[in-house]
Amino acid sequence: MSRFQVVSGKGGTGKTTVAAALALALATEGRRTLLVEVEGRQGIAQLFGSEALPYEERRIAVAPGGGEVHALAIDAERALLDYLQMFYKLGSAGRALKKLGAIDFATTVAPGVRDVLLTGKACEAVRRKDRRGEFVYDHVVMDAPPTGRITRFLNVNDEVAGLARIGPIHNQAQAVMRVLKSPETAVHLVTLLEEMPVQETADGIAELRAADLPVGRIVVNMVRPHLLDEDALRTASGGRRKEIAKVLTRAGVTGSAGLVRPLVEQAAEHAQRVGLEREQRAVLAGLGLPAAELPLLGEGVSLSGLYDLATELRKQGVGDGAADAAGQGPGGTERAGKRPGGGSGQGVGS
């Protein structure tokens, strides 16, 4: 199973929530995961109800079985100071550069430098070992930029390696790309069962594949349950509203203007939505990737909801070392009526 799990998705699909739930799922049974944030939004801190994350790794949750989730909000300026110290031993000179504004200049003006630092810091955590030679983290999960930027974000080190032909910058960029383009990495894309997010997911997969970056799973988020059985769906979608109204009236629901008519309208809208969702599911299935579905839990977000989503991911083989091999299995399983107990919704994250 890939040790570096990158989570991207169109804005509004809840990718931050999915990344957090994935980190919890992967930490089950005594494992350690690092959940990394790179966009400076402090979305992870909001989800786990903690203070704003500093530029240091700290434990934010305990998973079932005693596993731990640590979190890190990567700051590009601090990452550059680390980089300067690691390769050039600048020490206090690096801090002086920061005071002079050179660090801020480099991370905001120099093309690609910020993304190089962010991906480099995450990959360092993936490769890091303790004194016994064992990996410090079993998995690193990155809450990455949105789908429209993910390929350029991950591939920037390839460009840097090409520009800097020799030296530590070249070597560092190559080391990062060896991680990102290896089986150690899997890029998961979060979507909704709606036309625009599904199309952006398909485009993102095509771009990632063209760049030789390893695509993992599609995670369909915020799936709403089906409230009608198949016969009722066919009736509601077939324009048989008078028939439905008669059935409701026979059942004791009276007053078509006040109650029956709104119920009929809602049934028709629900049937239309289910039909559109099935169309999008078919599109996703045609992309040839394994898929997982997470239910819509309600309004807001809670820590208990994250644990519920992590449990659901493990039920579907995500986070299970035996089943979570990227690229295996068909895409798309219809589990819309199933939801884990408790918790509230997953609206946090772009």
Coordinates of N, CA and C in Angstrom, one line a residue, residues 39-219:
E39 N -1.9 24.5 2.2 CA -2.5 25.7 1.7 C -2.7 26.8 2.7
G40 N -2.3 26.6 3.9 CA -2.3 27.7 4.9 C -3.7 28.1 5.4
R41 N -4.7 27.2 5.3 CA -6.0 27.5 5.7 C -6.4 27.1 7.1
Q42 N -5.5 26.3 7.7 CA -5.8 25.7 9.0 C -7.1 24.9 9.0
G43 N -7.4 24.2 7.9 CA -8.6 23.4 7.9 C -8.5 22.2 8.8
I44 N -7.3 21.6 8.9 CA -7.1 20.5 9.8 C -7.4 20.8 11.2
A45 N -6.9 22.0 11.7 CA -7.2 22.4 13.1 C -8.7 22.6 13.3
Q46 N -9.4 23.1 12.4 CA -10.8 23.3 12.5 C -11.5 21.9 12.6
L47 N -11.1 21.0 11.8 CA -11.8 19.7 11.8 C -11.6 19.0 13.2
F48 N -10.4 19.0 13.7 CA -10.1 18.3 14.9 C -10.3 19.2 16.2
G49 N -10.8 20.4 16.0 CA -11.2 21.2 17.1 C -9.9 21.6 18.0
S50 N -8.8 21.8 17.3 CA -7.6 22.2 18.0 C -7.2 23.6 17.6
E51 N -6.2 24.1 18.3 CA -5.7 25.5 18.0 C -4.9 25.4 16.7
A52 N -4.7 26.6 16.1 CA -4.0 26.7 14.8 C -2.7 25.9 14.9
L53 N -2.4 25.1 13.9 CA -1.2 24.3 13.9 C 0.0 25.1 13.6
P54 N 1.0 24.9 14.4 CA 2.3 25.6 14.2 C 3.1 24.8 13.2
Y55 N 4.3 25.3 12.9 CA 5.2 24.6 11.9 C 6.0 23.6 12.7
E56 N 5.3 22.6 13.2 CA 5.9 21.5 13.9 C 4.8 20.3 13.9
E57 N 5.3 19.1 14.0 CA 4.5 17.9 14.0 C 3.9 17.7 15.4
R58 N 2.6 17.6 15.5 CA 2.0 17.3 16.8 C 0.9 16.3 16.7
R59 N 0.7 15.6 17.8 CA -0.4 14.6 17.7 C -1.7 15.3 17.9
I60 N -2.7 14.9 17.1 CA -4.0 15.6 17.1 C -5.1 14.6 17.4
A61 N -4.9 13.3 17.2 CA -5.9 12.3 17.4 C -5.3 10.9 17.6
V62 N -6.1 10.1 18.3 CA -5.8 8.7 18.5 C -6.8 7.8 17.8
A63 N -6.3 6.9 17.0 CA -7.2 6.0 16.2 C -7.5 4.8 17.0
P64 N -8.6 4.1 16.5 CA -8.9 2.8 17.2 C -7.7 1.8 17.1
G65 N -7.5 1.1 18.2 CA -6.3 0.2 18.2 C -5.1 0.9 18.7
G66 N -5.1 2.2 19.1 CA -4.0 2.8 19.6 C -3.1 3.6 18.6
G67 N -3.5 3.6 17.4 CA -2.7 4.4 16.4 C -2.8 5.9 16.6
E68 N -1.9 6.6 16.0 CA -1.8 8.1 16.3 C -1.9 8.8 14.9
V69 N -2.6 10.0 14.9 CA -2.5 10.9 13.8 C -1.8 12.1 14.3
H70 N -0.7 12.5 13.6 CA 0.0 13.7 13.8 C -0.3 14.6 12.7
A71 N -0.2 15.9 12.9 CA -0.5 16.9 11.9 C 0.6 17.9 11.7
L72 N 0.7 18.5 10.5 CA 1.7 19.5 10.3 C 1.2 20.5 9.2
A73 N 1.2 21.8 9.6 CA 0.9 22.8 8.6 C 2.2 23.3 8.1
I74 N 2.5 23.0 6.8 CA 3.8 23.4 6.2 C 3.8 24.8 5.9
D75 N 4.8 25.6 6.4 CA 4.9 27.0 6.1 C 6.1 27.1 5.1
A76 N 5.9 27.7 3.9 CA 6.9 27.7 2.9 C 8.2 28.5 3.4
E77 N 8.0 29.6 4.1 CA 9.2 30.3 4.6 C 10.0 29.5 5.5
R78 N 9.4 28.8 6.5 CA 10.1 28.0 7.4 C 10.7 26.8 6.7
A79 N 10.0 26.2 5.7 CA 10.6 25.1 5.0 C 11.8 25.5 4.2
L80 N 11.8 26.8 3.7 CA 13.0 27.3 3.0 C 14.2 27.4 4.0
L81 N 13.9 27.9 5.2 CA 15.0 28.0 6.2 C 15.6 26.6 6.5
D82 N 14.7 25.6 6.6 CA 15.1 24.2 6.8 C 16.0 23.8 5.6
Y83 N 15.6 24.1 4.4 CA 16.3 23.7 3.2 C 17.7 24.4 3.2
L84 N 17.8 25.7 3.5 CA 19.0 26.4 3.5 C 20.0 25.8 4.6
Q85 N 19.4 25.4 5.7 CA 20.3 24.9 6.7 C 20.7 23.5 6.4
M86 N 19.8 22.7 5.7 CA 20.2 21.3 5.4 C 21.3 21.2 4.4
F87 N 21.2 22.1 3.3 CA 22.1 21.9 2.2 C 23.3 23.0 2.2
Y88 N 23.1 24.1 2.9 CA 24.1 25.1 2.9 C 24.6 25.5 4.2
K89 N 24.0 24.9 5.3 CA 24.5 25.2 6.7 C 24.5 26.6 7.0
L90 N 23.5 27.4 6.6 CA 23.5 28.8 6.8 C 23.2 29.2 8.2
G91 N 22.5 28.4 9.0 CA 22.2 28.7 10.4 C 21.6 30.1 10.6
S92 N 22.3 30.9 11.3 CA 21.9 32.3 11.7 C 21.8 33.2 10.4
A93 N 22.6 32.9 9.4 CA 22.6 33.7 8.2 C 21.2 33.5 7.5
G94 N 20.6 32.3 7.6 CA 19.3 32.1 7.0 C 18.3 32.9 7.7
R95 N 18.4 33.0 9.1 CA 17.4 33.8 9.8 C 17.6 35.3 9.5
A96 N 18.8 35.7 9.2 CA 19.1 37.1 8.8 C 18.4 37.4 7.4
L97 N 18.5 36.4 6.5 CA 17.8 36.5 5.2 C 16.3 36.7 5.4
K98 N 15.7 36.0 6.4 CA 14.3 36.1 6.7 C 14.0 37.5 7.1
K99 N 14.8 38.1 8.0 CA 14.6 39.4 8.5 C 14.7 40.5 7.4
L100 N 15.5 40.2 6.4 CA 15.7 41.2 5.3 C 14.6 41.0 4.3
G101 N 13.8 40.0 4.4 CA 12.7 39.8 3.5 C 13.0 38.9 2.3
A102 N 14.3 38.4 2.3 CA 14.7 37.6 1.1 C 13.9 36.3 1.1
I103 N 13.6 35.7 2.2 CA 12.8 34.4 2.3 C 11.4 34.6 1.7
D104 N 10.8 35.7 2.1 CA 9.4 36.0 1.6 C 9.5 36.3 0.1
F105 N 10.5 36.9 -0.4 CA 10.7 37.2 -1.8 C 10.8 35.9 -2.6
A106 N 11.6 35.0 -2.1 CA 11.9 33.7 -2.8 C 10.6 32.9 -2.8
T107 N 9.8 32.9 -1.8 CA 8.6 32.0 -1.8 C 7.4 32.6 -2.4
T108 N 7.4 33.9 -2.7 CA 6.3 34.5 -3.4 C 6.5 34.9 -4.8
V109 N 7.8 35.2 -5.2 CA 8.1 35.7 -6.5 C 8.7 34.6 -7.4
A110 N 9.7 33.9 -6.8 CA 10.4 32.9 -7.7 C 9.5 31.8 -8.1
P111 N 9.4 31.6 -9.5 CA 8.5 30.6 -10.0 C 8.7 29.2 -9.4
G112 N 7.7 28.6 -8.9 CA 7.7 27.2 -8.5 C 8.4 27.0 -7.1
V113 N 9.1 27.9 -6.6 CA 9.9 27.7 -5.4 C 9.0 27.2 -4.2
R114 N 7.8 27.9 -4.1 CA 7.0 27.5 -2.9 C 6.5 26.1 -3.0
D115 N 6.1 25.7 -4.2 CA 5.6 24.3 -4.4 C 6.7 23.3 -4.2
V116 N 7.9 23.6 -4.6 CA 9.1 22.8 -4.4 C 9.3 22.5 -2.9
L117 N 9.2 23.6 -2.1 CA 9.4 23.5 -0.7 C 8.3 22.7 0.0
L118 N 7.1 22.9 -0.4 CA 6.0 22.2 0.2 C 6.0 20.7 -0.1
T119 N 6.2 20.3 -1.3 CA 6.3 18.9 -1.7 C 7.6 18.3 -1.1
G120 N 8.7 19.0 -1.1 CA 9.9 18.5 -0.5 C 9.8 18.2 1.0
K121 N 9.1 19.1 1.7 CA 9.0 18.8 3.1 C 8.1 17.6 3.4
A122 N 7.0 17.4 2.6 CA 6.2 16.3 2.8 C 6.9 15.0 2.4
C123 N 7.7 15.0 1.4 CA 8.4 13.8 1.0 C 9.5 13.5 2.0
E124 N 10.1 14.5 2.6 CA 11.1 14.2 3.7 C 10.5 13.5 4.8
A125 N 9.2 13.8 5.1 CA 8.5 13.1 6.2 C 8.2 11.6 5.8
V126 N 7.9 11.4 4.5 CA 7.7 10.1 4.0 C 9.0 9.2 4.1
R127 N 10.1 9.8 3.8 CA 11.4 9.0 3.8 C 12.0 8.9 5.2
R128 N 11.6 9.8 6.2 CA 12.3 9.9 7.4 C 12.3 8.6 8.2
K129 N 13.5 8.2 8.8 CA 13.6 7.0 9.6 C 14.1 7.4 11.0
D130 N 13.8 6.5 11.9 CA 14.3 6.7 13.3 C 15.7 6.0 13.4
R131 N 16.2 6.0 14.7 CA 17.6 5.4 14.9 C 17.6 4.0 14.6
R132 N 16.5 3.3 14.7 CA 16.5 1.8 14.4 C 16.4 1.5 12.9
G133 N 16.3 2.6 12.1 CA 16.2 2.4 10.7 C 14.7 2.2 10.2
E134 N 13.8 2.4 11.1 CA 12.4 2.2 10.7 C 11.7 3.5 10.4
F135 N 10.7 3.5 9.5 CA 10.1 4.8 9.2 C 9.3 5.4 10.4
V136 N 9.5 6.7 10.5 CA 8.8 7.4 11.6 C 7.3 7.3 11.5
Y137 N 6.8 7.5 10.2 CA 5.4 7.4 10.0 C 5.1 6.3 9.0
D138 N 4.1 5.5 9.3 CA 3.7 4.5 8.4 C 3.1 5.0 7.1
H139 N 2.4 6.2 7.3 CA 1.7 6.9 6.2 C 1.8 8.4 6.4
V140 N 1.9 9.1 5.3 CA 1.8 10.5 5.2 C 0.6 10.9 4.3
V141 N -0.3 11.6 4.8 CA -1.5 12.1 4.0 C -1.4 13.5 3.8
M142 N -1.5 14.0 2.5 CA -1.4 15.4 2.2 C -2.8 15.9 1.8
D143 N -3.3 16.9 2.5 CA -4.4 17.7 2.0 C -3.9 18.7 0.9
A144 N -4.0 18.3 -0.3 CA -3.2 19.0 -1.4 C -4.1 20.1 -2.1
P145 N -3.5 20.8 -3.0 CA -4.3 21.9 -3.7 C -5.4 21.2 -4.5
P146 N -6.3 22.0 -5.0 CA -7.5 21.5 -5.8 C -7.0 20.8 -7.1
T147 N -7.9 20.1 -7.7 CA -7.7 19.3 -8.9 C -7.0 20.1 -10.0
G148 N -7.5 21.3 -10.2 CA -7.0 22.1 -11.3 C -5.6 22.4 -11.2
R149 N -5.0 22.3 -10.0 CA -3.6 22.7 -9.8 C -2.7 21.5 -9.4
I150 N -3.3 20.3 -9.1 CA -2.6 19.3 -8.5 C -1.4 18.7 -9.3
T151 N -1.6 18.6 -10.6 CA -0.5 18.0 -11.5 C 0.7 19.0 -11.5
R152 N 0.4 20.3 -11.7 CA 1.5 21.2 -11.7 C 2.2 21.3 -10.4
F153 N 1.4 21.2 -9.3 CA 2.0 21.3 -7.9 C 2.9 20.1 -7.7
L154 N 2.5 18.9 -8.1 CA 3.3 17.7 -7.8 C 4.5 17.6 -8.8
N155 N 4.3 18.1 -10.0 CA 5.3 17.9 -11.0 C 6.4 19.0 -11.1
V156 N 6.3 20.0 -10.2 CA 7.1 21.2 -10.3 C 8.6 20.8 -10.1
N157 N 8.8 19.7 -9.2 CA 10.2 19.3 -9.0 C 10.9 18.8 -10.3
D158 N 10.1 18.2 -11.2 CA 10.6 17.7 -12.5 C 11.1 18.9 -13.3
E159 N 10.4 20.0 -13.2 CA 10.8 21.2 -14.0 C 12.1 21.8 -13.3
V160 N 12.1 21.8 -12.0 CA 13.3 22.3 -11.3 C 14.5 21.5 -11.6
A161 N 14.3 20.2 -11.6 CA 15.5 19.3 -11.8 C 16.0 19.5 -13.2
G162 N 15.1 19.8 -14.2 CA 15.6 20.1 -15.5 C 16.3 21.4 -15.6
L163 N 15.9 22.4 -14.8 CA 16.6 23.7 -14.9 C 17.9 23.7 -14.2
A164 N 18.0 23.1 -13.0 CA 19.2 23.0 -12.2 C 19.8 21.6 -12.5
R165 N 20.8 21.6 -13.4 CA 21.3 20.3 -13.9 C 22.2 19.6 -12.9
I166 N 22.8 20.3 -12.0 CA 23.7 19.7 -11.0 C 23.5 20.4 -9.7
G167 N 24.1 19.9 -8.6 CA 24.1 20.5 -7.3 C 23.0 20.0 -6.4
P168 N 22.9 20.6 -5.2 CA 21.9 20.1 -4.2 C 20.5 20.3 -4.6
I169 N 20.2 21.4 -5.3 CA 18.8 21.7 -5.8 C 18.4 20.6 -6.7
H170 N 19.3 20.3 -7.7 CA 18.9 19.2 -8.7 C 18.7 17.9 -7.9
N171 N 19.6 17.6 -7.0 CA 19.6 16.3 -6.3 C 18.3 16.2 -5.5
Q172 N 18.0 17.3 -4.8 CA 16.8 17.3 -3.9 C 15.5 17.2 -4.8
A173 N 15.4 17.9 -5.9 CA 14.3 17.8 -6.8 C 14.1 16.4 -7.4
Q174 N 15.2 15.7 -7.7 CA 15.2 14.4 -8.2 C 14.7 13.4 -7.1
A175 N 15.2 13.6 -5.9 CA 14.8 12.7 -4.8 C 13.3 12.8 -4.5
V176 N 12.7 14.1 -4.6 CA 11.3 14.3 -4.4 C 10.5 13.6 -5.5
M177 N 11.0 13.7 -6.7 CA 10.2 13.1 -7.9 C 10.3 11.6 -7.8
R178 N 11.4 11.0 -7.2 CA 11.5 9.6 -7.1 C 10.4 9.1 -6.2
V179 N 10.1 9.9 -5.2 CA 9.0 9.5 -4.3 C 7.6 9.7 -5.0
L180 N 7.4 10.8 -5.6 CA 6.1 11.1 -6.2 C 5.7 10.3 -7.3
K181 N 6.7 9.7 -8.1 CA 6.4 8.9 -9.2 C 6.6 7.4 -9.0
S182 N 6.7 7.1 -7.7 CA 6.9 5.7 -7.3 C 5.6 5.1 -6.8
P183 N 5.6 3.7 -6.6 CA 4.5 3.1 -5.9 C 4.3 3.5 -4.5
E184 N 5.2 4.3 -3.9 CA 5.0 4.8 -2.6 C 3.9 5.9 -2.5
T185 N 3.6 6.4 -3.7 CA 2.6 7.5 -3.7 C 1.3 7.1 -4.4
A186 N 0.2 7.7 -4.0 CA -1.1 7.5 -4.6 C -1.8 8.8 -4.5
V187 N -2.3 9.3 -5.6 CA -3.1 10.6 -5.6 C -4.5 10.2 -5.8
H188 N -5.3 10.6 -4.7 CA -6.7 10.3 -4.7 C -7.5 11.6 -5.0
L189 N -8.6 11.4 -5.8 CA -9.4 12.6 -6.2 C -10.8 12.5 -5.6
V190 N -11.2 13.5 -4.9 CA -12.5 13.6 -4.2 C -13.5 14.3 -5.2
T191 N -14.7 13.7 -5.3 CA -15.7 14.3 -6.1 C -17.1 14.2 -5.5
L192 N -18.0 14.8 -6.1 CA -19.4 14.7 -5.8 C -20.1 14.1 -7.0
L193 N -21.3 13.6 -6.8 CA -22.1 13.0 -8.0 C -22.8 14.1 -8.7
E194 N -22.0 15.0 -9.2 CA -22.5 16.2 -10.0 C -21.6 16.3 -11.2
E195 N -22.2 16.9 -12.2 CA -21.5 16.9 -13.5 C -20.2 17.7 -13.5
M196 N -20.1 18.9 -12.9 CA -18.8 19.6 -12.9 C -17.7 19.0 -12.1
P197 N -18.0 18.5 -10.9 CA -16.9 17.8 -10.2 C -16.4 16.6 -10.8
V198 N -17.4 15.8 -11.4 CA -17.0 14.6 -12.1 C -16.2 14.9 -13.3
Q199 N -16.5 15.9 -14.1 CA -15.7 16.2 -15.3 C -14.3 16.7 -14.9
E200 N -14.3 17.5 -13.8 CA -12.9 18.0 -13.3 C -12.1 16.8 -12.8
T201 N -12.8 15.8 -12.2 CA -12.0 14.6 -11.8 C -11.5 13.8 -13.0
A202 N -12.3 13.7 -14.0 CA -11.8 13.0 -15.2 C -10.7 13.7 -15.9
D203 N -10.8 15.1 -15.9 CA -9.7 15.9 -16.5 C -8.4 15.7 -15.6
G204 N -8.6 15.8 -14.3 CA -7.4 15.6 -13.4 C -6.7 14.3 -13.5
I205 N -7.5 13.2 -13.7 CA -6.9 11.9 -13.9 C -6.1 11.9 -15.1
A206 N -6.7 12.4 -16.2 CA -5.9 12.4 -17.5 C -4.6 13.2 -17.4
E207 N -4.6 14.3 -16.7 CA -3.4 15.1 -16.5 C -2.4 14.4 -15.7
L208 N -2.8 13.8 -14.6 CA -1.9 13.1 -13.7 C -1.3 11.9 -14.5
R209 N -2.1 11.2 -15.3 CA -1.5 10.1 -16.0 C -0.6 10.5 -17.1
A210 N -0.9 11.7 -17.7 CA 0.0 12.2 -18.7 C 1.4 12.6 -18.1
A211 N 1.4 13.0 -16.9 CA 2.6 13.4 -16.2 C 3.3 12.2 -15.5
D212 N 2.7 11.0 -15.7 CA 3.3 9.8 -15.0 C 3.2 9.8 -13.5
L213 N 2.2 10.5 -13.0 CA 2.0 10.5 -11.6 C 1.0 9.5 -11.2
P214 N 1.2 8.7 -10.1 CA 0.3 7.6 -9.8 C -1.0 8.0 -9.2
V215 N -2.1 7.6 -9.9 CA -3.4 7.9 -9.5 C -3.9 6.7 -8.6
G216 N -4.6 7.1 -7.5 CA -5.0 6.1 -6.6 C -6.5 5.8 -6.7
R217 N -7.3 6.4 -5.9 CA -8.8 6.1 -5.9 C -9.6 7.4 -6.2
I218 N -10.8 7.1 -6.6 CA -11.8 8.2 -6.6 C -12.6 8.0 -5.3
V219 N -12.8 9.1 -4.6 CA -13.6 9.1 -3.4 C -14.9 10.0 -3.7

